[in-house]
Structure formats: structure tokens, C-alpha cells
CSV table of C-alpha atoms in Angstrom, one decimal:
chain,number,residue,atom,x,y,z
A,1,UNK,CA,-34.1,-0.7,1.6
A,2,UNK,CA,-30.6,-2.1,2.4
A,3,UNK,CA,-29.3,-4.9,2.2
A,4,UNK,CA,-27.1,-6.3,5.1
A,5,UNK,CA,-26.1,-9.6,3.7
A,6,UNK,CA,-23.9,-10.2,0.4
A,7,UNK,CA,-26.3,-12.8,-0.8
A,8,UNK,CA,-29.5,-10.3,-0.5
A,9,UNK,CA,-27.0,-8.0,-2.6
A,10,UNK,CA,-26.4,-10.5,-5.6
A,11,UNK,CA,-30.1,-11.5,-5.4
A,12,UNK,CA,-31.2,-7.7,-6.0
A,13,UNK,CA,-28.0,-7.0,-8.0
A,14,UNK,CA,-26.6,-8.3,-11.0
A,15,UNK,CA,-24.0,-11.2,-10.4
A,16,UNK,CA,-22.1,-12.9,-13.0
A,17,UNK,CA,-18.1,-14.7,-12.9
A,18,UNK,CA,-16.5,-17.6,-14.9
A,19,UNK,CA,-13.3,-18.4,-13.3
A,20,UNK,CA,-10.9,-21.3,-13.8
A,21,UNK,CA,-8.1,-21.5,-11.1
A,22,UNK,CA,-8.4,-18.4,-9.2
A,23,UNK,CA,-10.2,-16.9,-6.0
A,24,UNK,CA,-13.1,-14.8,-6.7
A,25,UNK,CA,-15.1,-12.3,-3.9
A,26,UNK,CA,-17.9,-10.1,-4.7
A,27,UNK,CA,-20.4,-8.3,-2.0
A,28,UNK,CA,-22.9,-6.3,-2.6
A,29,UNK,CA,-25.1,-3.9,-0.6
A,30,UNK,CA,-27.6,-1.5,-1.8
A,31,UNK,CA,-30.0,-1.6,-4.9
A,32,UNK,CA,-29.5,-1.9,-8.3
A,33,UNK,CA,-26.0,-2.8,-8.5
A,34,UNK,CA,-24.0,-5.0,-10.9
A,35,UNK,CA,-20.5,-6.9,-11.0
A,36,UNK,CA,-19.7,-8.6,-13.9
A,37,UNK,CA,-15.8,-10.9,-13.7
A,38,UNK,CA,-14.7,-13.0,-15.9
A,39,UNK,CA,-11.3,-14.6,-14.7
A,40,UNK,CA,-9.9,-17.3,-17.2
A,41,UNK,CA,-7.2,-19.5,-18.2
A,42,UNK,CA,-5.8,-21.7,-15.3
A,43,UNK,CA,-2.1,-20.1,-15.8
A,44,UNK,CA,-1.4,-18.1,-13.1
A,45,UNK,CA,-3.0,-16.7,-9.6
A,46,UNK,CA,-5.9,-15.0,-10.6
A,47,UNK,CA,-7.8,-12.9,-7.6
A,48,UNK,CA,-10.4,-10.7,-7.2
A,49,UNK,CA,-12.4,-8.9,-4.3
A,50,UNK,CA,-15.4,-6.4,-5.2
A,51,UNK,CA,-17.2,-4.2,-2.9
A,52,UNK,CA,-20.0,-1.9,-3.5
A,53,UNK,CA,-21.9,-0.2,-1.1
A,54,UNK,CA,-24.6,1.8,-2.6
A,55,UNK,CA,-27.0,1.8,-5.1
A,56,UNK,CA,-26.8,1.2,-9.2
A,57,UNK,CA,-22.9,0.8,-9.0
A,58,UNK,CA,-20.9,-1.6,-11.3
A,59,UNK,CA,-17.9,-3.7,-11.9
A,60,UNK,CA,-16.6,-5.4,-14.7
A,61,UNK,CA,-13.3,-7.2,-14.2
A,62,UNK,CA,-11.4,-9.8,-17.0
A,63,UNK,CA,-8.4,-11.0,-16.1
A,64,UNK,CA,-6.4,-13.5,-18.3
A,65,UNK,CA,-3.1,-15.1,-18.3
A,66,UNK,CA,-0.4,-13.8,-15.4
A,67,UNK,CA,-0.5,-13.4,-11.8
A,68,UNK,CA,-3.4,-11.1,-11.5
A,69,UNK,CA,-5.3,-9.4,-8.6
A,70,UNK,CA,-7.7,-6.8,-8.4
A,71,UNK,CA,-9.2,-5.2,-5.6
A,72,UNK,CA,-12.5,-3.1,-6.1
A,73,UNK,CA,-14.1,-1.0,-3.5
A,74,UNK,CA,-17.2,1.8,-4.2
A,75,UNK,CA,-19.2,3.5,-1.5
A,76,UNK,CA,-21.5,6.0,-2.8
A,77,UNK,CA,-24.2,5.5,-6.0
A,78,UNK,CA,-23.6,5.5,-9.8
A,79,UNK,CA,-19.3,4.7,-9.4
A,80,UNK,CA,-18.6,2.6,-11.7
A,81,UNK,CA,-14.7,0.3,-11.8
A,82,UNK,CA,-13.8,-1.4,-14.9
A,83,UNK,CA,-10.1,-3.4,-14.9
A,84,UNK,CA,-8.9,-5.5,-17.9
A,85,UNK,CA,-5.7,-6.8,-17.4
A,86,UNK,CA,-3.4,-9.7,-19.6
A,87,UNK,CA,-4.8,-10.0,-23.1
A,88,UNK,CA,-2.6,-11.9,-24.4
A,89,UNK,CA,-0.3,-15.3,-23.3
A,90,UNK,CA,2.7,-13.4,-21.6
A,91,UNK,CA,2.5,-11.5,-19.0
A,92,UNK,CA,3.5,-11.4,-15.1
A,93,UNK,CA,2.9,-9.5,-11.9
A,94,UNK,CA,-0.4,-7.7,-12.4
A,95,UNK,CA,-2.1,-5.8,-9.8
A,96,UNK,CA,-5.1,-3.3,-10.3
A,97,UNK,CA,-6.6,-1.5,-7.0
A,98,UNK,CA,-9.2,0.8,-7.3
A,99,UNK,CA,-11.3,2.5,-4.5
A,100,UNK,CA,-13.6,5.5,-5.0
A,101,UNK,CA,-15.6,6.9,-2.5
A,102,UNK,CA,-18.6,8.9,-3.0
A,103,UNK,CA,-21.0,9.2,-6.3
A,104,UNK,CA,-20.9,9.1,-9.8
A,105,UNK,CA,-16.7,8.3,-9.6
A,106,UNK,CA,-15.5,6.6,-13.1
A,107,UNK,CA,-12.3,4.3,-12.8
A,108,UNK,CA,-10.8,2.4,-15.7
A,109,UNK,CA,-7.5,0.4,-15.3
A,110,UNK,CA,-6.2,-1.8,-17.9
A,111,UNK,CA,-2.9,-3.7,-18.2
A,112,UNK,CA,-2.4,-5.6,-22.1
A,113,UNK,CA,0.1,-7.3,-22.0
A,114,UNK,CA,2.1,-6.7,-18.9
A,115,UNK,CA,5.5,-7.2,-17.3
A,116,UNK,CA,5.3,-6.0,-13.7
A,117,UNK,CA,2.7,-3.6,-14.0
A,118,UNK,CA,0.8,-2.1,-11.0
A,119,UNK,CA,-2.2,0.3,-11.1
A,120,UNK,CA,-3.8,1.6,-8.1
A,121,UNK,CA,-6.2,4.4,-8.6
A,122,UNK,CA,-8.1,5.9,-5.0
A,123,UNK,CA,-10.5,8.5,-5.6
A,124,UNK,CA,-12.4,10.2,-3.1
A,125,UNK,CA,-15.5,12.7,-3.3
A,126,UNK,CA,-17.9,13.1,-6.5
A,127,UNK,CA,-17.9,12.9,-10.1
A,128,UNK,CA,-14.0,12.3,-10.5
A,129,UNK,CA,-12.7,10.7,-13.3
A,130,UNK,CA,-9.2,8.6,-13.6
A,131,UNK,CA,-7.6,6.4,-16.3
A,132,UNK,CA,-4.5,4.4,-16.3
A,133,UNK,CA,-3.3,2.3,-19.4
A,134,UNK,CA,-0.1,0.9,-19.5
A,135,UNK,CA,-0.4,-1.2,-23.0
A,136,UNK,CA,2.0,-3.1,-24.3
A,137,UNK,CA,4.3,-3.5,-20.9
A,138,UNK,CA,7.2,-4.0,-19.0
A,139,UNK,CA,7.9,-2.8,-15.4
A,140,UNK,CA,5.6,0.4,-15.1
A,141,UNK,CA,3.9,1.3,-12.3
A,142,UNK,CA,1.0,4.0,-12.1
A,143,UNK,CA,-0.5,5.7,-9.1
A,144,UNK,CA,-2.9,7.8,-9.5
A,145,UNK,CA,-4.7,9.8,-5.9
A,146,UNK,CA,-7.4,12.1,-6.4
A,147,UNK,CA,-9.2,13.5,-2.7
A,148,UNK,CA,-12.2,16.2,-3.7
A,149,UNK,CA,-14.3,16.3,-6.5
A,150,UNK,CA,-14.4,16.8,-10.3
A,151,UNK,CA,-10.8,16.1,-10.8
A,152,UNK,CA,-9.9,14.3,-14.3
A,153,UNK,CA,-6.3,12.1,-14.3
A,154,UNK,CA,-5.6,9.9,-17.2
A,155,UNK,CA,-2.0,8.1,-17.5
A,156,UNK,CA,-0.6,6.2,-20.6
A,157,UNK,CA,2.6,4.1,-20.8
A,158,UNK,CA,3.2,2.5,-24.0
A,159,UNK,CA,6.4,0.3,-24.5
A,160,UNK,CA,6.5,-1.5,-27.4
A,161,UNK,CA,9.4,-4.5,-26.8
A,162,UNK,CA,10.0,-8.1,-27.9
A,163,UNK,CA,8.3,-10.9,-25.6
A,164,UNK,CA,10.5,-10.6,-23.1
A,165,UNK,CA,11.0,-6.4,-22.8
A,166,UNK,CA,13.6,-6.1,-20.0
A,167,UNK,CA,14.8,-3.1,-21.7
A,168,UNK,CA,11.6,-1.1,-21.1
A,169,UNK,CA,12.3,-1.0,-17.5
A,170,UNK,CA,11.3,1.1,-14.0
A,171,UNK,CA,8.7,3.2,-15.9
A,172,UNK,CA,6.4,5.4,-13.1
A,173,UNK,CA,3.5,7.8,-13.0
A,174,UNK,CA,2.4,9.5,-9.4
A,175,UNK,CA,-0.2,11.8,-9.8
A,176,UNK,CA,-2.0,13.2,-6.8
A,177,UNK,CA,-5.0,16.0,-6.5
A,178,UNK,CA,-6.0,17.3,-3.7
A,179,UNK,CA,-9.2,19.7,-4.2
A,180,UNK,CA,-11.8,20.3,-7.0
A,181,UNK,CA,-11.8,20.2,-10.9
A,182,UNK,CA,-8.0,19.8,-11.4
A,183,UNK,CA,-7.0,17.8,-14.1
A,184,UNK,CA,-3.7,15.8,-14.8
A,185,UNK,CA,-2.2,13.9,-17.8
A,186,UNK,CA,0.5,11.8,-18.1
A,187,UNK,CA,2.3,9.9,-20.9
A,188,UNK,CA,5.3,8.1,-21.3
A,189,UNK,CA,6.5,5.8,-23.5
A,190,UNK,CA,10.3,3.7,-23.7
A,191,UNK,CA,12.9,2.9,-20.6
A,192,UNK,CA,13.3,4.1,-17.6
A,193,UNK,CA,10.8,7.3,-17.5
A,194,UNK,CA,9.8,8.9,-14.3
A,195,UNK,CA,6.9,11.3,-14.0
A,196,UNK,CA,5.6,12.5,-10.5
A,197,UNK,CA,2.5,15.0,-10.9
A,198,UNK,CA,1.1,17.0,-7.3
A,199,UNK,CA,-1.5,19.5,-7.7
A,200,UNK,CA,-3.1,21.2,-4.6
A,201,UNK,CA,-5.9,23.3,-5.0
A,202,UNK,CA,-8.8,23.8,-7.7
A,203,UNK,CA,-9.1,24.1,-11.2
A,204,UNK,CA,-5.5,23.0,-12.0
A,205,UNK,CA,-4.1,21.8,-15.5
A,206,UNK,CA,-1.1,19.5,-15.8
A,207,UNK,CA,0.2,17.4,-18.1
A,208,UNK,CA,3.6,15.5,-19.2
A,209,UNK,CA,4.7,13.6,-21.8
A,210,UNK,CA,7.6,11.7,-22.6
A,211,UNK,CA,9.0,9.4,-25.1
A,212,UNK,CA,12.8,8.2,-25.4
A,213,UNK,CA,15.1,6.4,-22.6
A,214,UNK,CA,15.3,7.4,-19.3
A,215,UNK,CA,13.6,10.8,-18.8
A,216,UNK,CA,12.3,12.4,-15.9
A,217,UNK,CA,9.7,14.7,-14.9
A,218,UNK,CA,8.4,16.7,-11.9
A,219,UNK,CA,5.3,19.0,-11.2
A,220,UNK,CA,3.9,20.7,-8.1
A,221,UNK,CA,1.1,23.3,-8.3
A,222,UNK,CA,-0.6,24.9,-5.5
A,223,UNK,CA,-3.4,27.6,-6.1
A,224,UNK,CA,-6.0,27.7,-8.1
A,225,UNK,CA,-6.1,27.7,-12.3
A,226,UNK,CA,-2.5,27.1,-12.5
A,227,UNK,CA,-1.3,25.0,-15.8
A,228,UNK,CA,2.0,23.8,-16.2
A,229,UNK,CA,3.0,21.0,-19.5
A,230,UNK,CA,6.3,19.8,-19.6
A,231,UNK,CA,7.2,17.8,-23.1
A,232,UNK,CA,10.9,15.5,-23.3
A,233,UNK,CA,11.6,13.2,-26.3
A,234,UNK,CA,15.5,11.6,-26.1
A,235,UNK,CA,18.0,10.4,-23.4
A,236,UNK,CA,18.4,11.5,-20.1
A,237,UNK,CA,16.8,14.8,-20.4
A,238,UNK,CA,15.2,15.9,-16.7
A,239,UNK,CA,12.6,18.7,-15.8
A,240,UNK,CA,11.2,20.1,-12.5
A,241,UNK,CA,8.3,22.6,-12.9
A,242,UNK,CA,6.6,24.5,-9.4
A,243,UNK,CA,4.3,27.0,-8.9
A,244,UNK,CA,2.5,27.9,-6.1
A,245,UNK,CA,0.0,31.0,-6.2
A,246,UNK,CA,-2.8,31.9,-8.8
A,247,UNK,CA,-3.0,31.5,-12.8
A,248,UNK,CA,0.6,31.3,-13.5
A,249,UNK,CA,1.3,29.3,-16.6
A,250,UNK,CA,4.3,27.4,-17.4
A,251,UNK,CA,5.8,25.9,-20.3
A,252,UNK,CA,8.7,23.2,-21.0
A,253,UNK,CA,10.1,21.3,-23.6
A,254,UNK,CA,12.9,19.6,-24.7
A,255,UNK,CA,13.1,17.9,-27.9
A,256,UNK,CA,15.7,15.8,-30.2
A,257,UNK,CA,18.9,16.0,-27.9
A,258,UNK,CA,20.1,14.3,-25.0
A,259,UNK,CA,21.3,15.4,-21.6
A,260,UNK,CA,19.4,18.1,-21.4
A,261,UNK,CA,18.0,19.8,-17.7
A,262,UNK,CA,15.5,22.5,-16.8
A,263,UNK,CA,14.2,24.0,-14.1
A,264,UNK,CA,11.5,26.6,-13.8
A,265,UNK,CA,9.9,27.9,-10.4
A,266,UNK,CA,7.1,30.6,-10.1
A,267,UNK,CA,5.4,32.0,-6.7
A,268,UNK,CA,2.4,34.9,-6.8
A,269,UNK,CA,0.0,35.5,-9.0
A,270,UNK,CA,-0.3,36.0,-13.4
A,271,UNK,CA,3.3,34.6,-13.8
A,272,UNK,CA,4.7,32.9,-17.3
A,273,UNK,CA,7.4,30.9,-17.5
A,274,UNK,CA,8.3,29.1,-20.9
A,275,UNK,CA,12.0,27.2,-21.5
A,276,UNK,CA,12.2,25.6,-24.8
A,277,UNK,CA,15.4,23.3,-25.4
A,278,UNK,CA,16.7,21.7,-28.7
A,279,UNK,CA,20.3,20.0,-28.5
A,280,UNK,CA,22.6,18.2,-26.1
A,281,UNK,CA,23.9,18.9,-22.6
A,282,UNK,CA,21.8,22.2,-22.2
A,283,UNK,CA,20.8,24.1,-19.0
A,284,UNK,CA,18.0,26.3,-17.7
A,285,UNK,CA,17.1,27.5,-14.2
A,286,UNK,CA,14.6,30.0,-13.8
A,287,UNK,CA,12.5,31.7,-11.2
A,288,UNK,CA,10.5,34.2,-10.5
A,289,UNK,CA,8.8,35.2,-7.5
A,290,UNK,CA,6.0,37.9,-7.6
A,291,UNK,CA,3.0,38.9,-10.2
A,292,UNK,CA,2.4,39.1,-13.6
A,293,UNK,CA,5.6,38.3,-14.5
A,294,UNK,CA,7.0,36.7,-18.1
A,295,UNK,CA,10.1,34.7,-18.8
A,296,UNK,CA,10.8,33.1,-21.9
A,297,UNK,CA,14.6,31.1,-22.5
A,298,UNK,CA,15.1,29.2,-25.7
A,299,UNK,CA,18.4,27.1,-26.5
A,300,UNK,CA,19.1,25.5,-30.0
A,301,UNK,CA,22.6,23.8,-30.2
A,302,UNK,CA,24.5,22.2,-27.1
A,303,UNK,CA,26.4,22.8,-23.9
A,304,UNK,CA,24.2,26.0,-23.4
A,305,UNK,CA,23.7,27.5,-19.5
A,306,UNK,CA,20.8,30.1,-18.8
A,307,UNK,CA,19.9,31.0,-15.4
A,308,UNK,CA,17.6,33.5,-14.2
A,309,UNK,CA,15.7,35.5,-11.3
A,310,UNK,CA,12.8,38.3,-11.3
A,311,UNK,CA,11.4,39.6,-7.9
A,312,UNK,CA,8.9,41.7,-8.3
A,313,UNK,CA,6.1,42.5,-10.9
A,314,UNK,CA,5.4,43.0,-14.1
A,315,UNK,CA,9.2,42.3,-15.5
A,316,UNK,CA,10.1,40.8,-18.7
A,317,UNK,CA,13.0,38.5,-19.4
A,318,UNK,CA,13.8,37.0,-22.7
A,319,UNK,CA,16.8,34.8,-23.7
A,320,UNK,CA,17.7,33.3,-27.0
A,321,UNK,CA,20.9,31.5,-27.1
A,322,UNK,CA,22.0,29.5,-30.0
A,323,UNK,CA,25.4,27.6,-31.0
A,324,UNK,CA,27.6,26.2,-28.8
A,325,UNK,CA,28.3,27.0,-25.2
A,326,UNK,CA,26.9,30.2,-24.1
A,327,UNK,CA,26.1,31.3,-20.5
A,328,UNK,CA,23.7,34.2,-19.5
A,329,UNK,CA,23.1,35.2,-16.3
A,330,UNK,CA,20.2,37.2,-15.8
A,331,UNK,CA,18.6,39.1,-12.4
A,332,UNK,CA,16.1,41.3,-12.1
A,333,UNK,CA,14.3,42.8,-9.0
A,334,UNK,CA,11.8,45.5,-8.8
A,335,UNK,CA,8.9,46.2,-11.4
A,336,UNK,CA,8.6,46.8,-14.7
A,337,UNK,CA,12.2,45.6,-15.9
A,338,UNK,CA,12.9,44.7,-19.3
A,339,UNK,CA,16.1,41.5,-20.1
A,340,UNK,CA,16.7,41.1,-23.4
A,341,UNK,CA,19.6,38.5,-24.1
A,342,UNK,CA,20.5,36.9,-27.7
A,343,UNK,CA,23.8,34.8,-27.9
A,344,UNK,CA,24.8,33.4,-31.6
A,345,UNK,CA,27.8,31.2,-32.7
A,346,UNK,CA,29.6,29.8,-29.9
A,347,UNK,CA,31.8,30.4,-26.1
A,348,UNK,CA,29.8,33.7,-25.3
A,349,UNK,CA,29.3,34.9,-21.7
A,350,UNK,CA,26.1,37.8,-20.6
A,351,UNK,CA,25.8,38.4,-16.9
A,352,UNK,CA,22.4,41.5,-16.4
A,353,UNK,CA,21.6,42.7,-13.0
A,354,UNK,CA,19.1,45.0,-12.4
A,355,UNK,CA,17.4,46.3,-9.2
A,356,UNK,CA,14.9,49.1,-9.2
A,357,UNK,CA,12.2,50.1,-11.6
A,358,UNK,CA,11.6,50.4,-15.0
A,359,UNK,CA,15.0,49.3,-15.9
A,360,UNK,CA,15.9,48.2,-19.2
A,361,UNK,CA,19.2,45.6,-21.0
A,362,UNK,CA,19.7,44.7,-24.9
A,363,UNK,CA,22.8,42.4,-24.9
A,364,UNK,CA,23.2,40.7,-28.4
A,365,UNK,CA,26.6,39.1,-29.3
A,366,UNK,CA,27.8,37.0,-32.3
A,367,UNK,CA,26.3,37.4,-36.3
């Protein structure tokens, strides 16, 4: 039997708060529920509004020093919501929103010690699943949409600074899925990081990580079983992954150098892409549009440039470059080509075309 009236709710459910100096809101409606806030310390503006709708759902919110708010809302049965946010004396502008519709939807949002930080997590459907960290704080800001069912998306940003981390500045995470079992990862950890995750369809895999100053990351998959990783350590590196169509697979990372860039687009079916950079002031941009396709660029060194098209199927293209300041440009179009570029030492130039079938190039210059 429901339960119209919030005070019915917290007579059937289970209804416990300590506050001290803050504004606290819970209603309940359904069977079996349970809210559980604890809101303490009189510095700052604590708030907090909980609504469940639906039977045996819980919420457990503890909020401590800063100017917190949190905003629950669960319609369905079995969701459960946890938010912790400031754990210790500093902290600042916290903000935690998290609304699930539907049943047995998990949400956990916690903010230690805080800057700016903002979570809001919506979910929508059945049995999704979403974390958002954001430890040790300054100004990051996590977003994190998921509309279907099954879908897993977990975000970490972790800056360590001194009590007052100004340096650790305009960190985000957007990640939105749109469908069923997709899954999406995020980590970032250090200045001003930027990480925007979109996946359309169902049984995607995504994830990103990145740790150093100012680094910047972008996804997009549509289809279904698509994966795509992308992995950045150092300063200003940047990379754009997007694929649209089924099970392609792309890779990217870019490790110990700075002012490094990638780009890598696939559309059709069976396609790998995999860019692997190691050095300063490198370049990739890749695409390739078709099926079963497989690229693979690699640059050690600095001031490399590698860009690359296939169109078509089933064509191969691999580029090693290593040194200082090589270009390849590579084209393929047709089926069943074979690009095979290795560039050693330093200041060489390839440029391939190819257009037909069954084509083949070996270029290999310097010791």
C-alpha cells in the first residue's frame, strides 16, 4: 500500500539526521525505505533534499565542513544514493545531485576534501551503476548521464595540493551513455585536465586516463561493442578518438613528453586503430572509413607528423617513426592494401598513395 504523505513514509521507513546549521528535507513514499543524513559542523551552508518513491530504496548523506548541498531523487525499488562530501576542515563549494530513475540503480558521489567540486550523476532505466570521486580537490567538476539500462561509469580526479590548491585548477569529466550495458571510465589527476566521454549505443567500452598538467581528451562511439582507451601523462598533450559503426577498437597513448596531439577516426565495421606517442611536439591523424581495417602509427623522439587515410576493407597500414622530425603521408583506398613506413634518425619525408586492390609499399629510410 502507498503512502501519500511524507510522514506515513518516515513512519514505515527508516528516518534518521543530526544537523547543526543547515536545512534538511527528506520524503518518503512506498515501503521499506531508508534515509540516513548526517549534516554536521555549523561552518558553512549545509542542505539536503531526498526523494524516494518506491519501495526498499536508501540514502545515506554526511556532509561536513563547506558550503554543501545535495539533492537526491529515486523512483523505482532497490536504488540506492550514497554522497559523502568534506572530510576534513577546508573545503568550499560542494554540490552532489543524483537522480536515478527506475530499479535497482546504484549511485555513489563523494567529495574529500574539496575546492569547487560539483558531481551530478542522472541515471535513468535499470540496474545502472555510476561513481564519481574527486578526492583530495580543487576545481573539478564531474558529470556523469547514463539513459538505458546496465551501463557502468565510474570517474576519479585525484589532486594532491597544499591547503589552498589553486594550481590544481578547471579539472572536468562528461560522460554520457545513451543505451544498454556500455561502460565508461575516467581518471584524471593534476591541473587543468579535460575529459568528455559520449557513447551511443550498447555494449560499449571507454575509458581515459590522465595524469600531468593540462591534458585533454575526447571520445565518441556509436554502435554497438565498440572500445576505445585513450592514456596521456605530461603537459599539454590532446587526444580526439571517434568511431561510429560496430566492434572497432581503438587505441591511444601518449606518455613522458609534452605537446603532443592525436587524432584517430574510424567508421564501419571490425576496424583497429592504435597511435602510440613518446616525445615532444608529435603529431598523428588518422582515419579510416570501411571494415576490417588496421592501422597502427608509433612515434618515439620529437617534432614527428604522421597522417593517414584507408577507404575500403581489409587494408593494413603501419608506421614507425623515430628521431627527430619525420613526416609520412600515407593513403590508401580500395581493399586489401598493404603501408609499410619506418623512418630512423632525423628530417625524413614518405608520402604512399595507393588506390585499387591488393596493392602493396615498403618505404624504410635512415640506419
Amino acid at each position: 500500500m502507498k503512502k501519500l504523505a511524507s510522514a506515513a513514509a518516515i513512519v514505515l521507513g527508516t528516518f534518521a539526521f543530526a544537523q547543526a546549521g543547515s536545512v534538511n528535507t527528506v520524503a518518503q513514499t512506498g515501503d521499506n525505505n531508508s534515509a540516513d543524513i548526517l549534516q554536521k559542523t555549523g561552518v558553512g551552508d549545509h542542505s539536503n533534499q531526498s526523494t524516494q518513491v518506491g519501495d526498499q530504496n536508501s540514502v545515506l548523506v554526511r556532509q561536513s565542513a563547506g558550503l554543501n548541498k545535495t539533492t537526491t531523487y529515486q523512483e523505482g525499488d532497490f536504488n540506492q544514493a550514497t554522497s559523502l562530501q568534506g572530510h576534513t576542515t577546508w573545503g568550499s563549494n560542494n554540490k552532489v545531485i543524483q537522480s536515478q530513475v527506475g530499479d535497482w540503480n546504484k549511485a555513489t558521489a563523494e567529495q574529500y576534501q574539496n575546492w569547487d567540486e560539483y558531481i551530478t550523476q542522472v541515471q535513468d532505466g535499470d540496474g545502472n551503476t555510476a561513481h564519481a570521486y574527486q578526492i583530495a580537490g580543487a576545481r573539478m567538476y564531474a558529470d556523469q548521464i547514463q539513459i538505458g539500462s546496465n551501463n557502468t561509469a565510474s570517474s576519479s580526479q585525484t589532486a594532491v595540493g597544499p591547503s589552498v590548491p589553486t594550481w590544481a585548477t578547471n579539472n572536468d569529466v562528461d560522460q554520457i551513455q545513451m543505451g544498454d550495458h556500455n561502460s565508461a571510465a575516467a581518471t584524471q589527476s593534476g591541473w587543468g585536465n579535460d575529459l568528455d566521454q559520449v557513447q551511443v549505443g550498447d555494449y560499449n567500452t571507454m575509458s581515459a586516463a590522465q595524469d600531468g598538467i593540462q591534458n585533454m581528451s575526447l571520445q565518441y562511439q556509436e554502435g554497438d561493442w565498440n572500445i576505445a582507451s585513450i592514456t596521456q601523462s605530461g603537459d599539454e598533450n590532446e587526444g580526439t578518438q571517434s568511431q561510429v559503426g560496430d566492434g572497432n577498437y581503438a587505441s591511444m597513448s601518449q606518455t613522458l613528453g609534452d605537446g603532443n596531439k592525436a587524432i584517430q577516426a574510424q567508421s564501419g565495421d571490425g576496424n583497429t586503430a592504435y597511435a602510440v606517442q613518446s616525445g615532444d611536439l608529435n603529431i598523428i591523424s588518422g582515419g579510416q572509413y570501411g571494415d576490417s581495417n588496421w592501422a597502427s602509427v608509433s612515434q618515439t623522439g620529437s617534432m614527428h607528423s604522421s597522417v593517414y587515410s584507408q577507404s575500403g576493407d581489409h587494408n593494413i597500414l603501419t608506421n614507425t617513426q623515430s628521431g627527430t622530425g619525420h613526416s609520412s603521408i600515407s593513403s590508401q583506398t580500395g581493399d586489401w592494401n598493404v603501408s609499410t613506413v619506418t623512418q630512423k634518425q632525423s628530417g625524413h619525408t614518405h608520402t604512399g598513395t595507393q588506390s585499387g586492390n591488393g596493392n602493396s609499399i615498403l618505404a624504410v629510410q635512415g640506419n
